CSV table of C-alpha atoms in Angstrom, one decimal:
chain,number,residue,atom,x,y,z
A,142,MET,CA,182.5,-46.9,183.0
A,143,THR,CA,184.9,-49.6,181.9
A,144,GLN,CA,182.4,-50.7,179.2
A,145,VAL,CA,182.0,-47.2,178.0
A,146,ARG,CA,185.8,-46.7,177.7
A,147,SER,CA,186.1,-50.0,175.9
A,148,GLU,CA,183.4,-49.1,173.4
A,149,LEU,CA,185.0,-45.7,172.8
A,150,SER,CA,188.4,-47.3,172.2
A,151,ARG,CA,186.9,-49.8,169.7
A,152,PHE,CA,185.1,-46.9,167.9
A,153,LEU,CA,188.3,-45.0,167.6
A,154,ARG,CA,190.2,-47.9,166.2
A,155,THR,CA,187.5,-48.7,163.6
A,156,GLU,CA,187.2,-45.2,162.4
A,157,THR,CA,190.9,-44.9,162.1
A,158,VAL,CA,191.1,-47.8,159.7
A,159,GLY,CA,188.0,-46.5,157.9
A,160,GLY,CA,189.6,-43.0,157.6
A,161,THR,CA,192.7,-44.5,156.0
A,162,ILE,CA,190.5,-46.4,153.5
A,163,LEU,CA,188.6,-43.2,152.9
A,164,LEU,CA,191.8,-41.4,152.0
A,165,ILE,CA,192.8,-44.1,149.6
A,166,ALA,CA,189.4,-44.1,147.9
A,167,ALA,CA,189.5,-40.3,147.5
A,168,ALA,CA,193.0,-40.5,146.0
A,169,VAL,CA,192.0,-43.2,143.6
A,170,ALA,CA,189.0,-41.0,142.4
A,171,LEU,CA,191.2,-38.0,141.9
A,172,LEU,CA,193.9,-39.9,140.0
A,173,TRP,CA,191.3,-41.7,137.9
A,174,VAL,CA,189.3,-38.7,136.8
A,175,ASN,CA,192.5,-36.7,136.0
A,176,SER,CA,194.1,-39.6,134.0
A,177,PRO,CA,193.7,-40.4,130.3
A,178,TRP,CA,190.9,-42.7,131.4
A,179,GLY,CA,188.9,-40.0,133.1
A,180,GLU,CA,185.9,-40.5,130.7
A,181,SER,CA,185.4,-44.0,132.1
A,182,TYR,CA,185.1,-42.6,135.6
A,183,VAL,CA,182.4,-40.1,134.5
A,184,THR,CA,180.6,-42.9,132.6
A,185,MET,CA,180.7,-45.1,135.8
A,186,THR,CA,179.3,-42.4,138.1
A,187,GLU,CA,176.5,-41.6,135.6
A,188,THR,CA,175.4,-45.2,135.0
A,189,VAL,CA,171.8,-45.5,136.0
A,190,LEU,CA,170.7,-48.4,138.2
A,191,ALA,CA,167.0,-48.4,138.1
A,192,ILE,CA,164.3,-50.3,140.0
A,193,PRO,CA,161.2,-49.7,137.8
A,194,PRO,CA,158.5,-51.1,140.1
A,195,LEU,CA,159.6,-48.6,142.8
A,196,HIS,CA,160.2,-45.7,140.3
A,197,LEU,CA,163.8,-45.4,141.5
A,198,ASP,CA,166.0,-44.2,138.6
A,199,LEU,CA,169.2,-43.4,140.3
A,200,THR,CA,172.8,-43.2,139.0
A,201,LEU,CA,175.5,-45.2,140.8
A,202,ALA,CA,176.7,-41.9,142.3
A,203,ASP,CA,173.2,-41.2,143.7
A,204,TRP,CA,172.9,-44.7,145.1
A,205,THR,CA,176.1,-44.1,147.1
A,206,LYS,CA,174.9,-40.7,148.2
A,207,ASP,CA,171.4,-41.6,149.1
A,208,GLY,CA,171.7,-45.3,149.9
A,209,LEU,CA,175.1,-46.2,151.3
A,210,LEU,CA,175.4,-43.0,153.3
A,211,ALA,CA,172.2,-44.0,155.1
A,212,ILE,CA,174.2,-46.8,156.7
A,213,PHE,CA,176.9,-44.3,157.7
A,214,PHE,CA,174.2,-42.1,159.2
A,215,PHE,CA,172.7,-45.0,161.0
A,216,VAL,CA,176.0,-45.7,162.7
A,217,ALA,CA,176.3,-42.0,163.5
A,218,GLY,CA,172.8,-42.1,165.1
A,219,LEU,CA,173.8,-45.1,167.2
A,220,GLU,CA,176.9,-43.4,168.3
A,221,LEU,CA,175.1,-40.2,169.1
A,222,LYS,CA,172.4,-42.0,171.1
A,223,ARG,CA,175.1,-43.9,173.1
A,224,GLU,CA,177.1,-40.8,173.8
A,225,LEU,CA,174.0,-38.9,175.0
A,226,VAL,CA,172.8,-41.8,177.2
A,227,VAL,CA,175.9,-43.5,178.6
A,228,GLY,CA,178.9,-41.8,177.1
A,229,GLU,CA,180.8,-38.5,177.4
A,230,LEU,CA,177.8,-36.3,176.5
A,231,ALA,CA,175.7,-37.9,179.3
A,232,ASP,CA,177.7,-36.0,181.9
A,233,PRO,CA,176.8,-32.2,181.7
A,234,LYS,CA,180.2,-31.1,183.0
A,235,ARG,CA,182.2,-33.2,180.5
A,236,ALA,CA,179.7,-32.5,177.7
A,237,ALA,CA,179.8,-28.7,178.1
A,238,LEU,CA,183.1,-28.1,176.3
A,239,PRO,CA,182.7,-30.3,173.2
A,240,ILE,CA,179.1,-29.1,172.8
A,241,ILE,CA,180.1,-25.4,173.0
A,242,ALA,CA,183.1,-26.0,170.7
A,243,ALA,CA,180.9,-27.8,168.2
A,244,ILE,CA,178.4,-24.9,168.1
A,245,GLY,CA,181.2,-22.4,167.6
A,246,GLY,CA,182.6,-24.7,164.9
A,247,VAL,CA,179.2,-24.5,163.1
A,248,VAL,CA,178.2,-20.9,163.5
A,249,THR,CA,181.6,-19.3,162.7
A,250,PRO,CA,182.2,-21.1,159.4
A,251,ALA,CA,178.6,-20.4,158.3
A,252,LEU,CA,179.0,-16.7,159.0
A,253,ILE,CA,182.4,-16.5,157.3
A,254,ALA,CA,181.0,-18.3,154.2
A,255,LEU,CA,178.0,-16.0,154.1
A,256,ALA,CA,180.1,-12.9,154.4
A,257,ILE,CA,182.5,-13.9,151.6
A,258,GLY,CA,180.1,-15.5,149.2
A,259,PHE,CA,177.0,-13.3,149.8
A,260,GLY,CA,175.1,-12.9,146.5
A,261,ALA,CA,177.1,-15.6,144.7
A,262,PRO,CA,174.9,-18.2,142.9
A,263,GLY,CA,174.0,-21.1,145.3
A,264,MET,CA,175.1,-19.4,148.5
A,265,ASP,CA,171.5,-19.3,149.8
A,266,ARG,CA,172.2,-22.9,150.8
A,267,GLY,CA,175.9,-23.2,150.0
A,268,TRP,CA,176.9,-21.6,153.3
A,269,ALA,CA,176.2,-24.9,155.0
A,270,ILE,CA,179.0,-26.7,153.1
A,271,PRO,CA,181.8,-25.8,155.6
A,272,VAL,CA,179.9,-26.5,158.8
A,273,ALA,CA,180.6,-30.3,159.2
A,274,THR,CA,183.7,-32.1,160.5
A,275,ASP,CA,184.5,-35.6,159.1
A,276,ILE,CA,184.8,-38.0,162.0
A,277,ALA,CA,186.7,-40.8,160.2
A,278,PHE,CA,189.1,-38.5,158.4
A,279,ALA,CA,189.9,-36.4,161.5
A,280,LEU,CA,190.4,-39.4,163.8
A,281,ALA,CA,192.6,-41.1,161.3
A,282,VAL,CA,194.9,-38.1,161.2
A,283,LEU,CA,194.9,-37.9,165.0
A,284,ALA,CA,195.7,-41.6,165.3
A,285,MET,CA,198.6,-41.4,162.8
A,286,THR,CA,200.2,-38.3,164.1
A,287,GLY,CA,198.9,-37.7,167.6
A,288,SER,CA,199.7,-41.1,169.3
A,289,ARG,CA,201.7,-39.2,172.0
A,290,ILE,CA,198.9,-36.8,172.8
A,291,PRO,CA,196.8,-37.6,175.9
A,292,ALA,CA,193.7,-39.8,175.4
A,293,SER,CA,191.5,-36.9,176.4
A,294,ALA,CA,192.3,-35.3,173.0
A,295,ARG,CA,190.6,-38.2,171.2
A,296,VAL,CA,187.5,-38.1,173.5
A,297,PHE,CA,187.2,-34.3,172.9
A,298,LEU,CA,187.5,-34.6,169.2
A,299,LEU,CA,185.1,-37.5,169.0
A,300,SER,CA,182.5,-35.8,171.2
A,301,LEU,CA,182.8,-32.6,169.2
A,302,ALA,CA,182.4,-34.3,165.9
A,303,VAL,CA,179.3,-36.2,167.1
A,304,VAL,CA,177.6,-33.0,168.1
A,305,ASP,CA,178.8,-31.4,164.9
A,306,ASP,CA,177.3,-34.2,162.8
A,307,LEU,CA,174.0,-33.8,164.7
A,308,VAL,CA,173.8,-30.1,163.6
A,309,ALA,CA,174.7,-31.0,160.1
A,310,ILE,CA,171.9,-33.6,160.0
A,311,ILE,CA,169.4,-31.0,161.2
A,312,LEU,CA,170.6,-28.6,158.5
A,313,ILE,CA,170.2,-31.3,155.8
A,314,ALA,CA,166.7,-32.0,157.0
A,315,VAL,CA,165.7,-28.3,157.0
A,316,LEU,CA,167.5,-26.9,154.0
A,317,PHE,CA,167.1,-29.7,151.5
A,318,THR,CA,163.5,-30.6,151.9
A,319,THR,CA,161.7,-28.8,149.1
A,320,THR,CA,158.5,-30.7,148.3
A,321,LEU,CA,156.9,-32.7,151.0
A,322,SER,CA,154.5,-35.7,150.6
A,323,LEU,CA,152.5,-36.0,153.8
A,324,LEU,CA,151.3,-39.5,153.1
A,325,TRP,CA,154.8,-40.9,152.6
A,326,LEU,CA,156.1,-38.9,155.6
A,327,LEU,CA,153.4,-40.6,157.7
A,328,ALA,CA,154.5,-44.0,156.3
A,329,ALA,CA,158.1,-43.3,157.4
A,330,VAL,CA,156.8,-42.2,160.9
A,331,ALA,CA,154.9,-45.5,161.1
A,332,CYS,CA,158.1,-47.4,160.3
A,333,PHE,CA,160.0,-45.5,163.0
A,334,ALA,CA,157.2,-46.2,165.5
A,335,GLY,CA,157.3,-49.9,164.6
A,336,TRP,CA,161.1,-49.9,165.1
A,337,ALA,CA,160.7,-48.2,168.6
A,338,LEU,CA,157.9,-50.7,169.5
A,339,ALA,CA,160.0,-53.6,168.5
A,340,GLN,CA,162.9,-52.3,170.6
A,341,HIS,CA,160.5,-51.9,173.5
A,342,LYS,CA,159.2,-55.4,173.1
A,343,ARG,CA,162.8,-56.7,173.0
A,344,ILE,CA,162.3,-58.2,169.5
A,345,SER,CA,165.7,-59.2,168.1
A,346,THR,CA,165.1,-60.9,164.8
A,347,PRO,CA,166.4,-59.0,161.7
A,348,LEU,CA,163.2,-60.1,159.8
A,349,VAL,CA,161.4,-57.3,161.6
A,350,TYR,CA,164.1,-54.6,161.5
A,351,LEU,CA,165.4,-54.9,158.0
A,352,PRO,CA,162.0,-54.4,156.3
A,353,LEU,CA,161.3,-51.5,158.5
A,354,ALA,CA,164.6,-49.9,157.6
A,355,LEU,CA,164.2,-50.4,153.9
A,356,VAL,CA,160.6,-49.1,153.9
A,357,SER,CA,161.4,-46.1,156.0
A,358,TRP,CA,164.3,-45.2,153.6
A,359,TYR,CA,162.0,-45.5,150.6
A,360,ALA,CA,159.2,-43.6,152.3
A,361,LEU,CA,161.5,-40.6,153.1
A,362,HIS,CA,162.8,-40.7,149.6
A,363,GLU,CA,159.3,-40.5,148.2
A,364,ALA,CA,158.3,-37.9,150.8
A,365,GLY,CA,161.0,-35.5,149.5
A,366,ILE,CA,163.2,-35.7,152.5
A,367,HIS,CA,166.8,-36.8,152.1
A,368,PRO,CA,166.6,-40.6,152.8
A,369,THR,CA,169.9,-40.7,154.8
A,370,LEU,CA,167.9,-39.2,157.6
A,371,ALA,CA,166.1,-42.5,158.0
A,372,GLY,CA,169.4,-44.0,159.3
A,373,VAL,CA,169.8,-41.3,161.9
A,374,ALA,CA,166.2,-41.7,163.1
A,375,LEU,CA,166.5,-45.5,163.5
A,376,GLY,CA,169.9,-45.2,165.2
A,377,LEU,CA,168.4,-42.7,167.8
A,378,LEU,CA,165.4,-45.1,168.4
A,379,THR,CA,167.7,-48.1,169.2
A,380,ARG,CA,168.2,-49.2,172.8
A,381,VAL,CA,171.6,-48.5,174.3
A,382,ARG,CA,171.2,-49.8,177.8
A,383,PRO,CA,171.4,-53.6,178.2
A,384,ASP,CA,168.8,-55.4,180.2
A,385,PRO,CA,169.8,-57.3,183.3
A,386,GLY,CA,171.4,-60.5,182.1
A,387,GLU,CA,171.9,-59.1,178.6
A,388,ALA,CA,175.5,-59.3,177.4
A,389,GLU,CA,175.2,-56.3,175.1
A,390,ALA,CA,172.6,-53.6,174.3
A,391,PRO,CA,171.1,-53.7,170.7
A,392,ALA,CA,173.0,-50.5,169.8
A,393,THR,CA,176.3,-52.1,170.7
A,394,ARG,CA,175.6,-55.3,168.8
A,395,LEU,CA,174.5,-53.3,165.7
A,396,GLU,CA,177.6,-51.2,165.9
A,397,HIS,CA,179.8,-54.3,166.0
A,398,LEU,CA,178.0,-55.6,163.0
A,399,ILE,CA,177.5,-52.6,160.8
A,400,GLN,CA,180.3,-50.2,161.6
A,401,PRO,CA,183.0,-52.1,159.8
A,402,ILE,CA,180.7,-52.2,156.7
A,403,SER,CA,180.1,-48.4,157.0
A,404,ALA,CA,183.7,-47.4,157.6
A,405,GLY,CA,185.3,-50.0,155.3
A,406,LEU,CA,182.8,-50.0,152.4
A,407,CYS,CA,180.0,-47.4,152.4
A,408,VAL,CA,181.9,-44.2,153.1
A,409,PRO,CA,184.9,-45.1,150.9
A,410,LEU,CA,182.6,-45.9,148.0
A,411,PHE,CA,180.9,-42.6,148.5
A,412,ALA,CA,184.3,-40.9,148.5
A,413,LEU,CA,185.2,-42.8,145.3
A,414,PHE,CA,182.1,-41.5,143.5
A,415,ALA,CA,182.1,-38.0,145.1
A,416,SER,CA,185.8,-37.1,145.0
A,417,GLY,CA,186.4,-37.3,141.3
A,418,VAL,CA,187.0,-33.7,140.6
A,419,PRO,CA,189.0,-32.6,137.5
A,420,LEU,CA,191.9,-30.6,138.8
A,421,ASP,CA,193.6,-28.4,136.2
A,422,GLY,CA,195.1,-24.9,136.0
A,423,LYS,CA,191.6,-23.3,135.6
A,424,VAL,CA,190.2,-25.0,138.6
A,425,PHE,CA,193.2,-24.1,140.8
A,426,GLY,CA,192.9,-20.5,139.6
A,427,GLU,CA,189.2,-20.3,140.4
A,428,LEU,CA,189.8,-21.8,143.9
A,429,PHE,CA,191.5,-18.5,144.9
A,430,SER,CA,189.4,-16.1,142.9
A,431,ASP,CA,185.8,-17.5,142.8
A,432,ARG,CA,183.7,-16.2,145.8
A,433,LEU,CA,182.0,-19.6,146.3
A,434,ALA,CA,185.3,-21.5,146.5
A,435,LEU,CA,186.8,-18.9,148.8
A,436,ALA,CA,183.7,-19.1,151.0
A,437,VAL,CA,184.1,-22.8,151.4
A,438,ILE,CA,187.9,-22.7,151.9
A,439,LEU,CA,188.0,-19.9,154.4
A,440,GLY,CA,184.8,-21.1,156.1
A,441,LEU,CA,186.4,-24.5,156.7
A,442,LEU,CA,190.0,-23.5,157.4
A,443,LEU,CA,189.5,-20.3,159.3
A,444,GLY,CA,185.9,-20.7,160.5
A,445,LYS,CA,186.4,-24.1,162.0
A,446,THR,CA,189.7,-23.3,163.7
A,447,ILE,CA,188.6,-19.9,165.0
A,448,GLY,CA,185.1,-21.1,166.0
A,449,ILE,CA,186.2,-24.3,167.8
A,450,PHE,CA,189.3,-22.8,169.5
A,451,GLY,CA,187.9,-19.4,170.2
A,452,ILE,CA,184.7,-20.5,171.8
A,453,SER,CA,186.6,-23.2,173.8
A,454,TRP,CA,189.0,-20.6,175.1
A,455,LEU,CA,186.2,-18.3,176.2
A,456,ALA,CA,184.2,-21.2,177.8
A,457,ILE,CA,187.3,-22.3,179.8
A,458,ARG,CA,188.4,-18.8,180.6
A,459,PHE,CA,185.0,-17.8,182.1
A,460,GLY,CA,184.5,-21.1,183.9
A,461,VAL,CA,181.6,-22.3,181.8
A,462,ALA,CA,183.5,-25.5,180.9
A,463,LYS,CA,186.6,-27.3,182.0
A,464,ARG,CA,189.7,-28.0,179.9
A,465,PRO,CA,190.2,-31.7,179.1
A,466,ALA,CA,192.6,-33.4,181.5
A,467,GLU,CA,196.3,-33.0,180.5
A,468,LEU,CA,195.5,-30.9,177.5
A,469,GLY,CA,196.9,-27.3,177.1
A,470,TYR,CA,195.5,-24.6,174.9
A,471,ARG,CA,198.0,-25.4,172.2
A,472,ASP,CA,196.7,-29.0,172.1
A,473,VAL,CA,193.1,-27.7,171.8
A,474,PHE,CA,194.3,-25.4,168.9
A,475,ALA,CA,195.8,-28.4,167.1
A,476,LEU,CA,192.5,-30.3,167.5
A,477,SER,CA,190.6,-27.3,166.2
A,478,VAL,CA,192.7,-27.3,163.0
A,479,LEU,CA,191.6,-31.0,162.5
A,480,GLY,CA,188.0,-29.8,162.8
A,481,ALA,CA,188.5,-28.1,159.5
A,482,ILE,CA,188.6,-31.5,157.8
A,483,GLY,CA,185.1,-31.5,156.2
A,484,PHE,CA,185.1,-34.2,153.5
A,485,THR,CA,182.2,-36.7,153.7
A,486,VAL,CA,179.3,-34.5,154.9
A,487,SER,CA,180.7,-31.4,153.3
A,488,LEU,CA,180.8,-33.2,149.9
A,489,LEU,CA,177.2,-34.4,150.4
A,490,VAL,CA,176.0,-30.9,151.3
A,491,ALA,CA,177.9,-29.4,148.3
A,492,GLU,CA,176.1,-31.8,146.0
A,493,LEU,CA,172.7,-31.1,147.6
A,494,ALA,CA,173.1,-27.3,147.8
A,495,LEU,CA,174.5,-26.7,144.3
A,496,ALA,CA,172.9,-29.4,142.2
A,497,ASP,CA,170.7,-26.8,140.4
A,498,VAL,CA,173.3,-24.1,140.0
A,499,GLY,CA,174.5,-23.5,136.5
A,500,ASP,CA,175.9,-26.3,134.5
A,501,GLY,CA,177.3,-28.3,137.4
A,502,SER,CA,180.7,-26.5,137.5
A,503,ALA,CA,179.7,-24.9,140.9
A,504,VAL,CA,179.4,-28.4,142.4
A,505,GLU,CA,182.8,-29.5,141.1
A,506,LEU,CA,184.4,-26.3,142.3
A,507,ALA,CA,182.9,-26.5,145.8
A,508,LYS,CA,184.0,-30.2,146.0
A,509,ALA,CA,187.5,-29.2,144.9
A,510,ALA,CA,187.6,-26.5,147.6
A,511,VAL,CA,186.5,-29.1,150.2
A,512,LEU,CA,189.1,-31.6,149.1
A,513,VAL,CA,192.0,-29.1,149.0
A,514,THR,CA,191.0,-27.5,152.3
A,515,SER,CA,190.6,-30.9,154.1
A,516,MET,CA,194.0,-31.9,152.9
A,517,ALA,CA,195.6,-28.6,154.0
A,518,ALA,CA,193.9,-29.0,157.4
A,519,SER,CA,195.1,-32.5,157.8
A,520,LEU,CA,198.7,-31.5,157.0
A,521,ALA,CA,198.7,-28.5,159.3
A,522,GLY,CA,197.0,-30.4,162.1
A,523,SER,CA,199.5,-33.3,161.7
A,524,ALA,CA,202.4,-30.9,162.0
A,525,LEU,CA,200.9,-29.3,165.1
A,526,LEU,CA,200.1,-32.7,166.7
A,527,LEU,CA,203.6,-34.0,166.0
A,528,ARG,CA,205.1,-31.0,167.7
A,529,ARG,CA,202.7,-31.2,170.7
A,530,GLY,CA,203.5,-35.0,170.9
A,531,ARG,CA,207.2,-34.3,171.3
A,532,VAL,CA,206.3,-31.8,174.1
A,533,HIS,CA,204.2,-34.4,175.9
A,534,GLN,CA,206.8,-37.1,175.5
A,535,ALA,CA,209.4,-34.8,176.9
A,536,ARG,CA,207.2,-34.2,180.0
A,537,GLN,CA,206.6,-37.9,180.5
A,538,ASP,CA,210.4,-38.6,180.2
A,539,ALA,CA,211.1,-35.9,182.8
A,540,ARG,CA,208.5,-37.3,185.2
A,541,ALA,CA,209.9,-40.8,184.7
A,542,LEU,CA,213.4,-39.5,185.5
A,543,GLN,CA,212.2,-37.8,188.6
A,544,ARG,CA,210.6,-41.0,189.8
A,545,GLU,CA,213.8,-42.9,189.2
A,546,GLU,CA,215.8,-40.4,191.1
């Protein structure tokens, strides 16, 4: 249990730093594209970096979306596997509330988005844009403004976001697989089997795992499945329990090695290439008049908050789950508002869902809606957390005074 808590604390600290870098990268992209040098930003994102022998002709923006995010999803897969086996989600009683809350935080935004945007171009898959919570962004806000909130708040938010990401991963696999090449899919499955066998045989050399990872990514890309899912699959196939006499399990070692790269480089670079949305009077006007934009905004801001808090209140009220230690309903509400921070996965889904809609303006509008809503949710959540932090601090001071007396 001490090791699990230590790992959780390390994860929170790393994601907090990564979330801060993520915000800086997004701000740089927004300032750059809306500056007099905006054309250079567009030129950079559309620059093609090709590998002719492999028939890979991807722009730099596509490489960050399909390539670098695979590393992010690998870390997410490792974290999900660890949480399911030895972490908070391994205990059914502790796992009940974040799992139920995550489901409410996925279903409600999707229903609201469908209801508002029904019939709008791209909404056949665009309803999935507001279903995901950004772990790094949300934890960064919590760390900066919720330092006086009990530690159980961080555990609840992390567990909720991990389950939330799992659902988003499943949606990406189901919604955005159009044409499927069976031979390439079998090649990817063979790579996954080789990875699992190597883990079973306790092979530790990267000379085995690195080729398997690269080939599995390429095989999924050629199969017509979004290649970032290779990262998730490999993470879930990695061993999380150490053998007797083994200092660390492979999953722990890989997280120590790769997570700083993911949080400090891969995700910020994706944000840099994905967040460059021109913001002018026309865009801001459409944000509050276009049905697609409203579906994303209300799906995230209202859907996430109502879904997470509402289902949590019902689950606690009827005894299905227990409220986290030392957290009141107002604390849970503040954390539910943070759940409306979509960002990384929401931007990815927007690009995948709306890539073929119109002249590309739908993608830019949806991304602008995600950015504006995520910022609004972070500001509102921060205000609520600061207020709740003062309440918890006052209670601690009162208890300390009573002990002194």
